[in-house]
mmCIF file with all atom_site columns, C-alpha atoms in Angstrom:
data_model
loop_
_atom_site.group_PDB
_atom_site.id
_atom_site.type_symbol
_atom_site.label_atom_id
_atom_site.label_alt_id
_atom_site.label_comp_id
_atom_site.label_asym_id
_atom_site.label_entity_id
_atom_site.label_seq_id
_atom_site.pdbx_PDB_ins_code
_atom_site.Cartn_x
_atom_site.Cartn_y
_atom_site.Cartn_z
_atom_site.occupancy
_atom_site.B_iso_or_equiv
_atom_site.pdbx_formal_charge
_atom_site.auth_seq_id
_atom_site.auth_comp_id
_atom_site.auth_asym_id
_atom_site.auth_atom_id
_atom_site.pdbx_PDB_model_num
ATOM 1   C CA . MET A 1 1   ? -0.213  0.226  0.085   1.00 34.00 ? 298 MET A CA 1
ATOM 2   C CA . ALA A 1 2   ? 1.273   3.587  -0.881  1.00 36.00 ? 299 ALA A CA 1
ATOM 3   C CA . ARG A 1 3   ? 1.752   5.741  1.593   1.00 36.00 ? 300 ARG A CA 1
ATOM 4   C CA . SER A 1 4   ? 1.214   9.608  1.456   1.00 39.00 ? 301 SER A CA 1
ATOM 5   C CA . ILE A 1 5   ? 3.150   12.547 0.916   1.00 44.00 ? 302 ILE A CA 1
ATOM 6   C CA . CYS A 1 6   ? 3.424   13.019 4.248   1.00 44.00 ? 303 CYS A CA 1
ATOM 7   C CA . THR A 1 7   ? 5.710   10.143 4.714   1.00 43.00 ? 304 THR A CA 1
ATOM 8   C CA . GLY A 1 8   ? 7.975   11.643 1.488   1.00 49.00 ? 305 GLY A CA 1
ATOM 9   C CA . HIS A 1 9   ? 7.033   8.519  -0.955  1.00 48.00 ? 306 HIS A CA 1
ATOM 10  C CA . ARG A 1 10  ? 4.242   9.910  -2.956  1.00 52.00 ? 307 ARG A CA 1
ATOM 11  C CA . ASN A 1 11  ? 7.493   13.047 -3.615  1.00 51.00 ? 308 ASN A CA 1
ATOM 12  C CA . SER A 1 12  ? 9.677   10.494 -5.003  1.00 49.00 ? 309 SER A CA 1
ATOM 13  C CA . LEU A 1 13  ? 6.795   9.323  -6.930  1.00 48.00 ? 310 LEU A CA 1
ATOM 14  C CA . ASP A 1 14  ? 6.512   12.430 -8.056  1.00 52.00 ? 311 ASP A CA 1
ATOM 15  C CA . ARG A 1 15  ? 9.988   12.135 -9.319  1.00 46.00 ? 312 ARG A CA 1
ATOM 16  C CA . ASP A 1 16  ? 9.681   9.545  -11.335 1.00 51.00 ? 313 ASP A CA 1
ATOM 17  C CA . GLY A 1 17  ? 6.539   10.663 -13.139 1.00 52.00 ? 314 GLY A CA 1
ATOM 18  C CA . GLN A 1 18  ? 8.817   13.483 -14.010 1.00 52.00 ? 315 GLN A CA 1
ATOM 19  C CA . GLN A 1 19  ? 11.344  11.260 -15.396 1.00 56.00 ? 316 GLN A CA 1
ATOM 20  C CA . GLN A 1 20  ? 8.900   10.087 -17.972 1.00 62.00 ? 317 GLN A CA 1
ATOM 21  C CA . LEU A 1 21  ? 8.510   13.948 -19.192 1.00 64.00 ? 318 LEU A CA 1
ATOM 22  C CA . GLY A 1 22  ? 12.337  13.358 -20.541 1.00 71.00 ? 319 GLY A CA 1
ATOM 23  C CA . PHE A 1 23  ? 13.748  14.429 -17.166 1.00 72.00 ? 320 PHE A CA 1
ATOM 24  C CA . SER A 1 24  ? 17.397  12.799 -16.036 1.00 77.00 ? 321 SER A CA 1
ATOM 25  C CA . GLU A 1 25  ? 17.210  11.340 -12.608 1.00 78.00 ? 322 GLU A CA 1
ATOM 26  C CA . GLN A 1 26  ? 19.699  13.372 -11.299 1.00 81.00 ? 323 GLN A CA 1
ATOM 27  C CA . PHE A 1 27  ? 17.700  16.623 -12.434 1.00 79.00 ? 324 PHE A CA 1
ATOM 28  C CA . THR A 1 28  ? 14.397  15.228 -11.246 1.00 76.00 ? 325 THR A CA 1
ATOM 29  C CA . HIS A 1 29  ? 16.152  14.378 -7.148  1.00 80.00 ? 326 HIS A CA 1
ATOM 30  C CA . MET A 1 30  ? 17.397  17.502 -6.654  1.00 84.00 ? 327 MET A CA 1
ATOM 31  C CA . THR A 1 31  ? 15.480  18.745 -3.473  1.00 86.00 ? 328 THR A CA 1
ATOM 32  C CA . TYR A 1 32  ? 15.529  21.596 -0.777  1.00 85.00 ? 329 TYR A CA 1
ATOM 33  C CA . SER A 1 33  ? 15.218  21.085 3.164   1.00 86.00 ? 330 SER A CA 1
ATOM 34  C CA . CYS A 1 34  ? 11.557  22.259 4.356   1.00 81.00 ? 331 CYS A CA 1
ATOM 35  C CA . SER A 1 35  ? 11.183  21.609 8.329   1.00 85.00 ? 332 SER A CA 1
ATOM 36  C CA . GLY A 1 36  ? 13.640  18.619 7.933   1.00 84.00 ? 333 GLY A CA 1
ATOM 37  C CA . TRP A 1 37  ? 11.995  16.824 5.160   1.00 82.00 ? 334 TRP A CA 1
ATOM 38  C CA . ASP A 1 38  ? 13.879  17.169 2.098   1.00 83.00 ? 335 ASP A CA 1
ATOM 39  C CA . LEU A 1 39  ? 11.127  18.007 -0.869  1.00 81.00 ? 336 LEU A CA 1
ATOM 40  C CA . PRO A 1 40  ? 11.631  17.729 -4.675  1.00 82.00 ? 337 PRO A CA 1
ATOM 41  C CA . TYR A 1 41  ? 12.377  21.381 -7.127  1.00 82.00 ? 338 TYR A CA 1
ATOM 42  C CA . ILE A 1 42  ? 10.941  19.955 -10.252 1.00 82.00 ? 339 ILE A CA 1
ATOM 43  C CA . SER A 1 43  ? 7.397   18.894 -8.309  1.00 81.00 ? 340 SER A CA 1
ATOM 44  C CA . PHE A 1 44  ? 7.150   22.350 -6.197  1.00 84.00 ? 341 PHE A CA 1
ATOM 45  C CA . ILE A 1 45  ? 7.852   23.798 -10.100 1.00 86.00 ? 342 ILE A CA 1
ATOM 46  C CA . ILE A 1 46  ? 5.201   21.933 -11.965 1.00 85.00 ? 343 ILE A CA 1
ATOM 47  C CA . HIS A 1 47  ? 2.756   21.629 -9.442  1.00 88.00 ? 344 HIS A CA 1
ATOM 48  C CA . PHE A 1 48  ? 3.092   25.603 -9.178  1.00 91.00 ? 345 PHE A CA 1
ATOM 49  C CA . ALA A 1 49  ? 2.857   25.975 -13.416 1.00 94.00 ? 346 ALA A CA 1
ATOM 50  C CA . PHE A 1 50  ? -0.220  23.431 -13.700 1.00 93.00 ? 347 PHE A CA 1
ATOM 51  C CA . SER A 1 51  ? -1.992  25.308 -10.848 1.00 95.00 ? 348 SER A CA 1
ATOM 52  C CA . ILE A 1 52  ? -1.400  28.926 -12.603 1.00 96.00 ? 349 ILE A CA 1
ATOM 53  C CA . GLY A 1 53  ? -1.912  27.695 -15.852 1.00 96.00 ? 350 GLY A CA 1
ATOM 54  C CA . PHE A 1 54  ? -5.380  25.829 -14.785 1.00 96.00 ? 351 PHE A CA 1
ATOM 55  C CA . GLY A 1 55  ? -6.096  28.882 -13.027 1.00 96.00 ? 352 GLY A CA 1
ATOM 56  C CA . ILE A 1 56  ? -5.789  31.486 -15.892 1.00 96.00 ? 353 ILE A CA 1
ATOM 57  C CA . LEU A 1 57  ? -7.697  29.007 -18.326 1.00 96.00 ? 354 LEU A CA 1
ATOM 58  C CA . TYR A 1 58  ? -10.325 29.181 -15.698 1.00 97.00 ? 355 TYR A CA 1
ATOM 59  C CA . ALA A 1 59  ? -10.799 32.594 -15.831 1.00 95.00 ? 356 ALA A CA 1
ATOM 60  C CA . VAL A 1 60  ? -10.651 32.679 -18.990 1.00 94.00 ? 357 VAL A CA 1
ATOM 61  C CA . ALA A 1 61  ? -13.177 30.292 -19.843 1.00 95.00 ? 358 ALA A CA 1
ATOM 62  C CA . ALA A 1 62  ? -15.113 31.900 -16.656 1.00 94.00 ? 359 ALA A CA 1
ATOM 63  C CA . GLU A 1 63  ? -16.064 34.679 -19.280 1.00 90.00 ? 360 GLU A CA 1
ATOM 64  C CA . ARG A 1 64  ? -17.074 32.932 -21.976 1.00 91.00 ? 361 ARG A CA 1
ATOM 65  C CA . TRP A 1 65  ? -18.466 29.570 -20.246 1.00 93.00 ? 362 TRP A CA 1
ATOM 66  C CA . PRO A 1 66  ? -20.066 30.993 -16.901 1.00 92.00 ? 363 PRO A CA 1
ATOM 67  C CA . ARG A 1 67  ? -21.484 27.658 -15.914 1.00 93.00 ? 364 ARG A CA 1
ATOM 68  C CA . ILE A 1 68  ? -17.963 26.937 -15.211 1.00 94.00 ? 365 ILE A CA 1
ATOM 69  C CA . LYS A 1 69  ? -18.337 28.841 -12.030 1.00 95.00 ? 366 LYS A CA 1
ATOM 70  C CA . LEU A 1 70  ? -20.627 26.171 -10.681 1.00 95.00 ? 367 LEU A CA 1
ATOM 71  C CA . TRP A 1 71  ? -20.401 26.647 -6.665  1.00 95.00 ? 368 TRP A CA 1
ATOM 72  C CA . GLN A 1 72  ? -18.180 29.205 -7.160  1.00 94.00 ? 369 GLN A CA 1
ATOM 73  C CA . GLY A 1 73  ? -15.602 27.257 -9.123  1.00 95.00 ? 370 GLY A CA 1
ATOM 74  C CA . ALA A 1 74  ? -15.419 24.672 -6.135  1.00 97.00 ? 371 ALA A CA 1
ATOM 75  C CA . ALA A 1 75  ? -16.999 21.985 -9.159  1.00 97.00 ? 372 ALA A CA 1
ATOM 76  C CA . PHE A 1 76  ? -14.204 23.144 -11.199 1.00 97.00 ? 373 PHE A CA 1
ATOM 77  C CA . GLY A 1 77  ? -11.861 22.201 -9.061  1.00 97.00 ? 374 GLY A CA 1
ATOM 78  C CA . LEU A 1 78  ? -13.532 18.977 -8.101  1.00 97.00 ? 375 LEU A CA 1
ATOM 79  C CA . LEU A 1 79  ? -13.269 18.077 -11.903 1.00 96.00 ? 376 LEU A CA 1
ATOM 80  C CA . VAL A 1 80  ? -9.295  18.642 -11.784 1.00 96.00 ? 377 VAL A CA 1
ATOM 81  C CA . TRP A 1 81  ? -8.954  16.587 -8.862  1.00 95.00 ? 378 TRP A CA 1
ATOM 82  C CA . VAL A 1 82  ? -10.637 13.417 -10.690 1.00 96.00 ? 379 VAL A CA 1
ATOM 83  C CA . LEU A 1 83  ? -9.113  13.822 -14.216 1.00 96.00 ? 380 LEU A CA 1
ATOM 84  C CA . PHE A 1 84  ? -5.442  14.494 -12.521 1.00 93.00 ? 381 PHE A CA 1
ATOM 85  C CA . PRO A 1 85  ? -4.804  12.751 -9.086  1.00 91.00 ? 382 PRO A CA 1
ATOM 86  C CA . LEU A 1 86  ? -7.322  9.977  -9.385  1.00 95.00 ? 383 LEU A CA 1
ATOM 87  C CA . VAL A 1 87  ? -7.661  9.273  -13.165 1.00 96.00 ? 384 VAL A CA 1
ATOM 88  C CA . LEU A 1 88  ? -4.572  10.864 -15.320 1.00 93.00 ? 385 LEU A CA 1
ATOM 89  C CA . MET A 1 89  ? -1.846  10.322 -12.787 1.00 90.00 ? 386 MET A CA 1
ATOM 90  C CA . PRO A 1 90  ? -2.051  6.934  -12.146 1.00 92.00 ? 387 PRO A CA 1
ATOM 91  C CA . ALA A 1 91  ? -2.483  5.688  -15.375 1.00 93.00 ? 388 ALA A CA 1
ATOM 92  C CA . MET A 1 92  ? 0.469   7.074  -16.539 1.00 88.00 ? 389 MET A CA 1
ATOM 93  C CA . GLY A 1 93  ? 2.454   5.485  -13.320 1.00 86.00 ? 390 GLY A CA 1
ATOM 94  C CA . THR A 1 94  ? 2.899   8.607  -11.865 1.00 81.00 ? 391 THR A CA 1
ATOM 95  C CA . VAL A 1 95  ? 1.594   8.209  -8.667  1.00 85.00 ? 392 VAL A CA 1
ATOM 96  C CA . PRO A 1 96  ? -0.321  4.771  -7.289  1.00 89.00 ? 393 PRO A CA 1
ATOM 97  C CA . ALA A 1 97  ? -3.632  3.822  -8.269  1.00 92.00 ? 394 ALA A CA 1
ATOM 98  C CA . PRO A 1 98  ? -6.548  5.468  -5.975  1.00 92.00 ? 395 PRO A CA 1
ATOM 99  C CA . TRP A 1 99  ? -7.090  2.333  -4.346  1.00 93.00 ? 396 TRP A CA 1
ATOM 100 C CA . ASP A 1 100 ? -3.774  1.766  -3.240  1.00 92.00 ? 397 ASP A CA 1
ATOM 101 C CA . GLN A 1 101 ? -3.494  5.275  -1.665  1.00 89.00 ? 398 GLN A CA 1
ATOM 102 C CA . PRO A 1 102 ? -4.889  6.090  1.972   1.00 91.00 ? 399 PRO A CA 1
ATOM 103 C CA . PHE A 1 103 ? -7.944  8.080  2.513   1.00 92.00 ? 400 PHE A CA 1
ATOM 104 C CA . HIS A 1 104 ? -6.704  11.239 4.001   1.00 91.00 ? 401 HIS A CA 1
ATOM 105 C CA . GLU A 1 105 ? -4.669  11.701 0.697   1.00 89.00 ? 402 GLU A CA 1
ATOM 106 C CA . HIS A 1 106 ? -8.480  11.801 -1.224  1.00 91.00 ? 403 HIS A CA 1
ATOM 107 C CA . PHE A 1 107 ? -9.786  14.077 1.379   1.00 94.00 ? 404 PHE A CA 1
ATOM 108 C CA . SER A 1 108 ? -6.824  16.199 1.590   1.00 92.00 ? 405 SER A CA 1
ATOM 109 C CA . GLU A 1 109 ? -6.371  16.393 -2.211  1.00 92.00 ? 406 GLU A CA 1
ATOM 110 C CA . CYS A 1 110 ? -10.260 16.715 -2.465  1.00 95.00 ? 407 CYS A CA 1
ATOM 111 C CA . PHE A 1 111 ? -10.795 19.686 -0.229  1.00 96.00 ? 408 PHE A CA 1
ATOM 112 C CA . GLY A 1 112 ? -7.155  21.014 -1.333  1.00 95.00 ? 409 GLY A CA 1
ATOM 113 C CA . HIS A 1 113 ? -8.399  21.630 -5.202  1.00 96.00 ? 410 HIS A CA 1
ATOM 114 C CA . ILE A 1 114 ? -12.200 22.899 -3.879  1.00 97.00 ? 411 ILE A CA 1
ATOM 115 C CA . PHE A 1 115 ? -10.274 25.385 -1.556  1.00 97.00 ? 412 PHE A CA 1
ATOM 116 C CA . TRP A 1 116 ? -7.607  26.237 -4.339  1.00 96.00 ? 413 TRP A CA 1
ATOM 117 C CA . MET A 1 117 ? -10.627 27.025 -7.358  1.00 97.00 ? 414 MET A CA 1
ATOM 118 C CA . TRP A 1 118 ? -12.728 28.963 -4.864  1.00 97.00 ? 415 TRP A CA 1
ATOM 119 C CA . VAL A 1 119 ? -9.979  31.263 -3.782  1.00 97.00 ? 416 VAL A CA 1
ATOM 120 C CA . ILE A 1 120 ? -9.343  31.442 -7.799  1.00 97.00 ? 417 ILE A CA 1
ATOM 121 C CA . GLU A 1 121 ? -13.014 32.653 -8.486  1.00 96.00 ? 418 GLU A CA 1
ATOM 122 C CA . LEU A 1 122 ? -12.821 35.412 -5.254  1.00 95.00 ? 419 LEU A CA 1
ATOM 123 C CA . THR A 1 123 ? -10.022 36.548 -6.532  1.00 95.00 ? 420 THR A CA 1
ATOM 124 C CA . ARG A 1 124 ? -11.221 36.534 -10.472 1.00 95.00 ? 421 ARG A CA 1
ATOM 125 C CA . ARG A 1 125 ? -14.243 37.878 -9.604  1.00 93.00 ? 422 ARG A CA 1
ATOM 126 C CA . ASP A 1 126 ? -12.951 40.621 -7.936  1.00 93.00 ? 423 ASP A CA 1
ATOM 127 C CA . LEU A 1 127 ? -10.368 41.806 -10.204 1.00 94.00 ? 424 LEU A CA 1
ATOM 128 C CA . ARG A 1 128 ? -12.664 41.833 -13.129 1.00 93.00 ? 425 ARG A CA 1
ATOM 129 C CA . ASN A 1 129 ? -15.006 43.989 -10.630 1.00 91.00 ? 426 ASN A CA 1
ATOM 130 C CA . ARG A 1 130 ? -12.081 46.002 -10.198 1.00 93.00 ? 427 ARG A CA 1
ATOM 131 C CA . ILE A 1 131 ? -10.904 46.322 -14.056 1.00 92.00 ? 428 ILE A CA 1
ATOM 132 C CA . THR A 1 132 ? -14.180 46.539 -15.561 1.00 89.00 ? 429 THR A CA 1
ATOM 133 C CA . GLY A 1 133 ? -16.793 48.442 -12.708 1.00 88.00 ? 430 GLY A CA 1
ATOM 134 C CA . GLU A 1 134 ? -18.870 45.613 -13.492 1.00 85.00 ? 431 GLU A CA 1
ATOM 135 C CA . PRO A 1 135 ? -20.454 42.643 -12.006 1.00 82.00 ? 432 PRO A CA 1
ATOM 136 C CA . ASP A 1 136 ? -20.159 39.407 -13.849 1.00 82.00 ? 433 ASP A CA 1
ATOM 137 C CA . ALA A 1 137 ? -21.603 39.227 -17.414 1.00 74.00 ? 434 ALA A CA 1
ATOM 138 C CA . GLU A 1 138 ? -24.914 36.884 -16.559 1.00 74.00 ? 435 GLU A CA 1
ATOM 139 C CA . PHE A 1 139 ? -25.670 39.759 -13.774 1.00 70.00 ? 436 PHE A CA 1
ATOM 140 C CA . PRO A 1 140 ? -27.337 42.819 -15.081 1.00 66.00 ? 437 PRO A CA 1
ATOM 141 C CA . LEU A 1 141 ? -26.341 46.377 -13.998 1.00 63.00 ? 438 LEU A CA 1
ATOM 142 C CA . ALA A 1 142 ? -29.613 46.593 -12.497 1.00 60.00 ? 439 ALA A CA 1
ATOM 143 C CA . LEU A 1 143 ? -29.324 44.027 -10.195 1.00 55.00 ? 440 LEU A CA 1
ATOM 144 C CA . ALA A 1 144 ? -25.681 44.433 -9.423  1.00 54.00 ? 441 ALA A CA 1
ATOM 145 C CA . SER A 1 145 ? -26.644 48.030 -8.121  1.00 56.00 ? 442 SER A CA 1
ATOM 146 C CA . ARG A 1 146 ? -28.925 47.369 -5.599  1.00 55.00 ? 443 ARG A CA 1
#
């Protein structure tokens, strides 16, 4: 049975998965130390690039397809969680199959993705309002000014 990220085991699996992308073992196993844990630079960079990229994709898509904002972005966060950590990453062999991962990891990942996208939605909505001076397009101005 796989252990969670708290044990560092998941980090080693992520590094092995990055070798699938053509990076050398020496490169993917470079680490920095944080609170006594050796953490991989590349996993950190890929995770943040993915988060920023999907945040931008979401913000642009929300202007064109308002339904993507269901539950203030939480539904999109759930979709990303299901597609990547539960389906695509195990299929690529980057992480263990979902049933070989502990429940607390799924719990943490699920609510982490919901919170991540909810914060992006709040930020998107605030920036849109500050830049345009208007609410989201699906809300008539007469209702917004009440």
